[in-house]
GROMACS .gro file of C-alpha atoms in nm:
model
  194
    1MET     CA    1   3.044  -1.973  -2.659
    2GLN     CA    2   2.879  -1.931  -2.319
    3GLN     CA    3   2.962  -1.564  -2.273
    4VAL     CA    4   3.176  -1.297  -2.431
    5ASP     CA    5   3.537  -1.234  -2.331
    6PHE     CA    6   3.529  -0.854  -2.348
    7ILE     CA    7   3.482  -0.627  -2.048
    8ARG     CA    8   3.459  -0.308  -2.257
    9MET     CA    9   3.217  -0.288  -2.548
   10LYS     CA   10   3.479  -0.139  -2.777
   11ASP     CA   11   3.680  -0.462  -2.748
   12GLY     CA   12   3.400  -0.693  -2.865
   13THR     CA   13   3.451  -0.905  -3.176
   14PHE     CA   14   3.221  -0.974  -3.469
   15GLU     CA   15   3.156  -1.325  -3.333
   16GLU     CA   16   3.081  -1.199  -2.983
   17TYR     CA   17   2.833  -0.940  -3.102
   18HIS     CA   18   2.655  -1.191  -3.323
   19PHE     CA   19   2.641  -1.432  -3.029
   20LEU     CA   20   2.488  -1.156  -2.812
   21GLU     CA   21   2.243  -1.056  -3.087
   22HIS     CA   22   2.115  -1.414  -3.099
   23LEU     CA   23   2.064  -1.419  -2.720
   24GLU     CA   24   1.892  -1.081  -2.727
   25SER     CA   25   1.664  -1.191  -3.008
   26GLU     CA   26   1.563  -1.499  -2.811
   27PHE     CA   27   1.509  -1.292  -2.496
   28ASN     CA   28   1.293  -1.041  -2.683
   29LYS     CA   29   1.053  -1.319  -2.782
   30GLY     CA   30   0.933  -1.306  -2.420
   31LEU     CA   31   0.848  -0.934  -2.429
   32ALA     CA   32   0.473  -0.986  -2.445
   33ASP     CA   33   0.486  -1.214  -2.139
   34ARG     CA   34   0.690  -0.958  -1.946
   35ILE     CA   35   0.441  -0.684  -2.036
   36LEU     CA   36   0.148  -0.904  -1.931
   37ASN     CA   37   0.323  -0.972  -1.598
   38ALA     CA   38   0.386  -0.599  -1.550
   39LEU     CA   39   0.019  -0.528  -1.622
   40GLN     CA   40  -0.080  -0.792  -1.367
   41GLY     CA   41   0.142  -0.610  -1.118
   42LEU     CA   42  -0.075  -0.299  -1.155
   43ALA     CA   43  -0.339  -0.475  -0.947
   44GLY     CA   44  -0.146  -0.372  -0.634
   45THR     CA   45  -0.066  -0.010  -0.714
   46LEU     CA   46  -0.215   0.332  -0.644
   47SER     CA   47  -0.492   0.287  -0.389
   48GLY     CA   48  -0.780   0.524  -0.324
   49TYR     CA   49  -0.969   0.481  -0.650
   50LYS     CA   50  -1.279   0.263  -0.688
   51VAL     CA   51  -1.077   0.032  -0.917
   52ASN     CA   52  -0.711  -0.066  -0.908
   53ARG     CA   53  -0.472   0.032  -1.187
   54LEU     CA   54  -0.504  -0.304  -1.364
   55GLU     CA   55  -0.885  -0.273  -1.368
   56HIS     CA   56  -0.850   0.086  -1.492
   57SER     CA   57  -0.619  -0.028  -1.773
   58LEU     CA   58  -0.848  -0.314  -1.871
   59GLN     CA   59  -1.150  -0.085  -1.864
   60THR     CA   60  -0.973   0.175  -2.077
   61ALA     CA   61  -0.892  -0.094  -2.335
   62ALA     CA   62  -1.248  -0.230  -2.319
   63ARG     CA   63  -1.391   0.117  -2.382
   64ALA     CA   64  -1.152   0.166  -2.674
   65GLU     CA   65  -1.263  -0.165  -2.823
   66ALA     CA   66  -1.633  -0.087  -2.768
   67ASP     CA   67  -1.577   0.247  -2.941
   68GLY     CA   68  -1.439   0.074  -3.252
   69ALA     CA   69  -1.068   0.143  -3.200
   70ASP     CA   70  -0.825  -0.076  -3.388
   71GLU     CA   71  -0.594  -0.325  -3.219
   72ASP     CA   72  -0.299  -0.083  -3.205
   73MET     CA   73  -0.502   0.168  -3.006
   74ILE     CA   74  -0.668  -0.097  -2.788
   75VAL     CA   75  -0.330  -0.232  -2.683
   76GLY     CA   76  -0.208   0.125  -2.636
   77ALA     CA   77  -0.505   0.187  -2.408
   78LEU     CA   78  -0.425  -0.133  -2.221
   79ILE     CA   79  -0.066  -0.034  -2.143
   80HIS     CA   80  -0.112   0.344  -2.115
   81ASP     CA   81  -0.052   0.350  -1.738
   82LEU     CA   82   0.208   0.073  -1.727
   83GLY     CA   83   0.468   0.320  -1.600
   84ASP     CA   84   0.276   0.422  -1.289
   85ASP     CA   85   0.496   0.198  -1.073
   86LEU     CA   86   0.842   0.291  -1.201
   87ALA     CA   87   0.787   0.629  -1.366
   88PRO     CA   88   0.513   0.805  -1.169
   89TYR     CA   89   0.605   1.150  -1.299
   90ASN     CA   90   0.651   1.048  -1.662
   91HIS     CA   91   0.439   0.735  -1.690
   92SER     CA   92   0.299   0.853  -2.023
   93GLN     CA   93   0.640   0.868  -2.185
   94TYR     CA   94   0.730   0.531  -2.034
   95ALA     CA   95   0.430   0.360  -2.194
   96ALA     CA   96   0.487   0.536  -2.526
   97SER     CA   97   0.848   0.423  -2.539
   98ILE     CA   98   0.750   0.060  -2.482
   99ILE     CA   99   0.495   0.048  -2.763
  100ARG     CA  100   0.657   0.290  -3.008
  101PRO     CA  101   0.853   0.034  -3.215
  102TYR     CA  102   0.538  -0.169  -3.282
  103VAL     CA  103   0.255   0.072  -3.367
  104ARG     CA  104   0.185   0.369  -3.589
  105GLY     CA  105   0.306   0.708  -3.475
  106GLU     CA  106  -0.022   0.854  -3.357
  107VAL     CA  107  -0.070   0.575  -3.102
  108SER     CA  108   0.266   0.639  -2.939
  109TRP     CA  109   0.203   1.016  -2.958
  110VAL     CA  110  -0.127   0.981  -2.774
  111LEU     CA  111   0.028   0.761  -2.506
  112HIS     CA  112   0.323   0.999  -2.471
  113HIS     CA  113   0.092   1.297  -2.411
  114HIS     CA  114  -0.209   1.150  -2.233
  115GLY     CA  115  -0.081   1.243  -1.886
  116LEU     CA  116  -0.061   1.609  -1.976
  117PHE     CA  117  -0.399   1.596  -2.150
  118GLN     CA  118  -0.553   1.435  -1.840
  119ASN     CA  119  -0.460   1.748  -1.644
  120PHE     CA  120  -0.764   1.902  -1.810
  121TYR     CA  121  -0.981   1.721  -1.555
  122TYR     CA  122  -0.805   1.806  -1.230
  123ALA     CA  123  -0.507   2.045  -1.258
  124HIS     CA  124  -0.721   2.339  -1.144
  125HIS     CA  125  -0.763   2.170  -0.805
  126PHE     CA  126  -0.389   2.211  -0.752
  127GLY     CA  127  -0.346   2.557  -0.901
  128GLY     CA  128  -0.233   2.413  -1.235
  129ASP     CA  129  -0.340   2.499  -1.586
  130PRO     CA  130  -0.606   2.257  -1.711
  131ASN     CA  131  -0.556   2.392  -2.063
  132GLU     CA  132  -0.185   2.317  -2.080
  133ARG     CA  133  -0.269   2.068  -2.354
  134ASP     CA  134  -0.359   2.362  -2.579
  135GLN     CA  135   0.008   2.404  -2.665
  136TYR     CA  136  -0.050   2.104  -2.897
  137ARG     CA  137  -0.377   2.233  -3.046
  138ASP     CA  138  -0.225   2.250  -3.397
  139HIS     CA  139  -0.078   1.899  -3.380
  140PRO     CA  140  -0.251   1.641  -3.604
  141CYS     CA  141  -0.299   1.410  -3.304
  142PHE     CA  142  -0.444   1.671  -3.067
  143GLN     CA  143  -0.808   1.565  -3.106
  144LEU     CA  144  -0.718   1.196  -3.098
  145CYS     CA  145  -0.554   1.248  -2.758
  146VAL     CA  146  -0.847   1.459  -2.633
  147ASP     CA  147  -1.083   1.178  -2.736
  148PHE     CA  148  -0.858   0.909  -2.583
  149CYS     CA  149  -0.871   1.090  -2.251
  150GLU     CA  150  -1.238   1.190  -2.262
  151ARG     CA  151  -1.399   0.872  -2.390
  152TRP     CA  152  -1.167   0.608  -2.248
  153ASP     CA  153  -0.908   0.709  -1.989
  154GLN     CA  154  -1.082   0.954  -1.756
  155ALA     CA  155  -1.404   0.751  -1.771
  156SER     CA  156  -1.246   0.419  -1.668
  157PHE     CA  157  -1.278   0.419  -1.291
  158ASP     CA  158  -1.620   0.253  -1.280
  159PRO     CA  159  -1.631  -0.073  -1.082
  160ASP     CA  160  -1.958  -0.166  -1.257
  161TYR     CA  161  -1.836  -0.130  -1.616
  162PRO     CA  162  -1.833  -0.472  -1.788
  163THR     CA  163  -1.461  -0.531  -1.824
  164PRO     CA  164  -1.296  -0.843  -1.965
  165PRO     CA  165  -0.999  -0.997  -1.783
  166LEU     CA  166  -0.638  -0.951  -1.893
  167GLU     CA  167  -0.648  -1.288  -2.069
  168TYR     CA  168  -0.900  -1.145  -2.314
  169PHE     CA  169  -0.654  -0.881  -2.434
  170ALA     CA  170  -0.346  -1.106  -2.422
  171PRO     CA  171  -0.377  -1.230  -2.785
  172MET     CA  172  -0.399  -0.870  -2.913
  173LEU     CA  173  -0.098  -0.768  -2.707
  174ARG     CA  174   0.097  -1.071  -2.830
  175ARG     CA  175   0.021  -0.985  -3.193
  176ILE     CA  176   0.133  -0.625  -3.152
  177PHE     CA  177   0.458  -0.713  -2.975
  178ALA     CA  178   0.535  -0.995  -3.218
  179ARG     CA  179   0.570  -0.743  -3.500
  180LYS     CA  180   0.907  -0.656  -3.642
  181PRO     CA  181   1.020  -0.347  -3.448
  182PHE     CA  182   1.014  -0.020  -3.644
  183ALA     CA  183   0.866  -0.181  -3.956
  184PRO     CA  184   0.789   0.109  -4.192
  185GLU     CA  185   0.460  -0.047  -4.304
  186VAL     CA  186   0.341  -0.046  -3.941
  187LEU     CA  187   0.479   0.285  -3.821
  188MET     CA  188   0.347   0.473  -4.125
  189THR     CA  189   0.345   0.830  -3.996
  190GLU     CA  190   0.608   0.926  -3.744
  191PHE     CA  191   0.546   1.229  -3.527
  192SER     CA  192   0.791   1.404  -3.304
  193LEU     CA  193   0.699   1.301  -2.953
  194GLU     CA  194   0.775   1.645  -2.818
   0.00000   0.00000   0.00000
Protein backbone atom coordinates (compact mmCIF):
# COMPACT_ATOMS: atom_id res chain seq x y z
CA MET A 1 0.00 0.00 0.00
CA GLN A 2 1.35 3.41 -0.99
CA GLN A 3 -1.49 5.46 0.45
CA VAL A 4 -4.94 4.96 1.90
CA ASP A 5 -8.09 4.91 -0.22
CA PHE A 6 -10.34 6.84 2.16
CA ILE A 7 -11.08 10.54 1.88
CA ARG A 8 -13.01 10.69 5.18
CA MET A 9 -11.47 9.31 8.36
CA LYS A 10 -14.64 7.46 9.29
CA ASP A 11 -14.25 5.32 6.16
CA GLY A 12 -10.74 4.08 6.98
CA THR A 13 -10.13 0.35 7.39
CA PHE A 14 -8.14 -1.57 9.98
CA GLU A 15 -5.39 -2.17 7.41
CA GLU A 16 -5.25 1.48 6.37
CA TYR A 17 -4.97 2.74 9.93
CA HIS A 18 -2.22 0.25 10.74
CA PHE A 19 -0.41 1.30 7.57
CA LEU A 20 -0.68 4.96 8.66
CA GLU A 21 0.41 4.15 12.21
CA HIS A 22 3.59 2.55 10.84
CA LEU A 23 4.34 5.65 8.74
CA GLU A 24 3.65 7.95 11.66
CA SER A 25 5.89 5.91 13.94
CA GLU A 26 8.72 6.13 11.42
CA PHE A 27 8.17 9.87 10.98
CA ASN A 28 8.20 10.44 14.74
CA LYS A 29 11.69 8.96 14.96
CA GLY A 30 12.87 12.24 13.42
CA LEU A 31 11.28 14.44 16.11
CA ALA A 32 14.56 15.25 17.85
CA ASP A 33 16.10 16.37 14.55
CA ARG A 34 13.10 18.59 13.81
CA ILE A 35 13.34 20.16 17.27
CA LEU A 36 17.07 20.75 16.84
CA ASN A 37 16.39 22.42 13.48
CA ALA A 38 13.67 24.59 15.05
CA LEU A 39 16.09 25.59 17.82
CA GLN A 40 18.70 26.49 15.20
CA GLY A 41 16.04 28.69 13.58
CA LEU A 42 15.85 30.76 16.77
CA ALA A 43 19.18 32.31 15.82
CA GLY A 44 17.31 34.67 13.49
CA THR A 45 14.42 35.72 15.70
CA LEU A 46 13.58 38.59 18.06
CA SER A 47 16.27 41.22 17.66
CA GLY A 48 17.16 43.94 20.15
CA TYR A 49 18.64 41.77 22.89
CA LYS A 50 22.38 41.31 23.46
CA VAL A 51 21.98 37.63 22.46
CA ASN A 52 19.69 35.99 19.93
CA ARG A 53 16.95 33.57 20.99
CA LEU A 54 19.09 30.49 20.27
CA GLU A 55 21.91 31.86 22.45
CA HIS A 56 19.36 32.69 25.15
CA SER A 57 17.98 29.15 25.02
CA LEU A 58 21.44 27.59 25.12
CA GLN A 59 22.45 29.85 28.00
CA THR A 60 19.28 29.00 29.93
CA ALA A 61 20.04 25.28 29.52
CA ALA A 62 23.70 25.84 30.47
CA ARG A 63 22.68 27.66 33.65
CA ALA A 64 20.24 24.87 34.50
CA GLU A 65 22.99 22.29 34.05
CA ALA A 66 25.50 24.33 36.09
CA ASP A 67 22.88 24.58 38.84
CA GLY A 68 22.57 20.79 39.03
CA ALA A 69 19.26 20.36 37.18
CA ASP A 70 18.50 16.94 35.79
CA GLU A 71 18.32 16.18 32.08
CA ASP A 72 14.53 16.63 31.88
CA MET A 73 14.80 20.18 33.19
CA ILE A 74 17.91 21.01 31.14
CA VAL A 75 16.13 20.01 27.94
CA GLY A 76 13.05 21.89 29.12
CA ALA A 77 15.22 24.97 29.62
CA LEU A 78 16.69 24.45 26.16
CA ILE A 79 13.31 24.43 24.40
CA HIS A 80 11.42 26.82 26.70
CA ASP A 81 11.23 29.61 24.09
CA LEU A 82 10.87 27.37 21.03
CA GLY A 83 7.42 28.84 20.36
CA ASP A 84 8.59 32.44 20.03
CA ASP A 85 8.39 32.21 16.23
CA LEU A 86 4.99 30.59 15.78
CA ALA A 87 3.23 31.29 19.08
CA PRO A 88 4.50 34.65 20.32
CA TYR A 89 1.58 35.18 22.68
CA ASN A 90 1.51 31.66 24.08
CA HIS A 91 5.06 30.45 23.51
CA SER A 92 5.17 28.93 26.99
CA GLN A 93 2.23 26.64 26.31
CA TYR A 94 3.69 25.74 22.92
CA ALA A 95 6.97 24.54 24.46
CA ALA A 96 5.16 22.70 27.26
CA SER A 97 2.98 20.83 24.80
CA ILE A 98 6.00 19.65 22.81
CA ILE A 99 7.85 18.21 25.80
CA ARG A 100 4.88 17.07 27.91
CA PRO A 101 4.70 13.45 26.66
CA TYR A 102 8.37 12.87 27.51
CA VAL A 103 9.07 14.40 30.93
CA ARG A 104 7.64 14.49 34.41
CA GLY A 105 4.73 16.79 35.08
CA GLU A 106 6.54 19.55 36.91
CA VAL A 107 8.83 20.20 33.94
CA SER A 108 5.93 20.74 31.57
CA TRP A 109 4.12 22.81 34.24
CA VAL A 110 7.11 25.13 34.60
CA LEU A 111 7.44 25.54 30.85
CA HIS A 112 3.70 26.14 30.50
CA HIS A 113 3.78 28.94 33.09
CA HIS A 114 7.21 30.52 32.69
CA GLY A 115 5.93 33.31 30.42
CA LEU A 116 3.47 34.50 33.04
CA PHE A 117 6.07 34.16 35.79
CA GLN A 118 8.54 36.22 33.72
CA ASN A 119 6.07 39.12 33.87
CA PHE A 120 7.40 39.64 37.38
CA TYR A 121 10.45 41.36 35.87
CA TYR A 122 8.82 43.79 33.45
CA ALA A 123 4.98 43.88 33.48
CA HIS A 124 5.00 47.03 35.62
CA HIS A 125 6.65 48.91 32.75
CA PHE A 126 3.49 48.34 30.72
CA GLY A 127 0.92 48.88 33.46
CA GLY A 128 0.61 45.14 34.09
CA ASP A 129 0.63 43.21 37.32
CA PRO A 130 4.10 41.80 38.05
CA ASN A 131 2.58 39.61 40.76
CA GLU A 132 0.08 37.87 38.50
CA ARG A 133 2.01 34.67 39.16
CA ASP A 134 0.75 34.77 42.75
CA GLN A 135 -2.48 33.13 41.62
CA TYR A 136 -0.41 29.92 41.59
CA ARG A 137 1.27 30.50 44.97
CA ASP A 138 -0.34 27.35 46.45
CA HIS A 139 0.64 25.13 43.52
CA PRO A 140 3.37 22.57 44.28
CA CYS A 141 5.42 23.83 41.30
CA PHE A 142 5.19 27.54 42.13
CA GLN A 143 8.67 27.85 43.64
CA LEU A 144 10.20 25.66 40.95
CA CYS A 145 8.88 28.06 38.30
CA VAL A 146 10.03 31.10 40.29
CA ASP A 147 13.51 29.56 40.49
CA PHE A 148 13.50 28.60 36.79
CA CYS A 149 12.79 32.20 35.88
CA GLU A 150 15.07 33.83 38.44
CA ARG A 151 18.17 31.65 38.19
CA TRP A 152 18.05 30.60 34.55
CA ASP A 153 15.61 32.32 32.20
CA GLN A 154 15.71 36.02 33.11
CA ALA A 155 19.48 35.86 33.68
CA SER A 156 20.32 34.38 30.27
CA PHE A 157 20.90 37.43 28.10
CA ASP A 158 24.62 37.74 28.83
CA PRO A 159 26.85 37.57 25.74
CA ASP A 160 29.85 36.76 27.97
CA TYR A 161 28.36 33.76 29.76
CA PRO A 162 30.26 30.57 28.79
CA THR A 163 27.64 28.78 26.74
CA PRO A 164 28.10 25.48 24.92
CA PRO A 165 26.84 25.12 21.34
CA LEU A 166 23.61 23.34 20.42
CA GLU A 167 25.57 20.19 19.56
CA TYR A 168 26.50 19.86 23.23
CA PHE A 169 22.85 19.54 24.25
CA ALA A 170 21.79 17.43 21.25
CA PRO A 171 22.46 14.04 22.93
CA MET A 172 20.34 15.03 25.95
CA LEU A 173 17.53 16.21 23.73
CA ARG A 174 17.71 13.01 21.68
CA ARG A 175 17.48 10.87 24.83
CA ILE A 176 14.44 12.75 26.12
CA PHE A 177 12.56 12.62 22.82
CA ALA A 178 13.45 8.96 22.25
CA ARG A 179 11.40 7.99 25.30
CA LYS A 180 8.09 6.26 24.94
CA PRO A 181 5.49 9.06 24.99
CA PHE A 182 3.38 9.29 28.15
CA ALA A 183 5.26 6.47 29.89
CA PRO A 184 3.91 6.44 33.47
CA GLU A 185 7.36 5.78 34.95
CA VAL A 186 8.61 9.01 33.33
CA LEU A 187 5.62 11.27 33.82
CA MET A 188 5.27 10.32 37.50
CA THR A 189 3.22 13.25 38.82
CA GLU A 190 0.79 14.88 36.47
CA PHE A 191 -0.37 18.39 37.23
CA SER A 192 -3.17 20.28 35.62
CA LEU A 193 -1.52 22.77 33.31
CA GLU A 194 -4.09 25.41 34.11
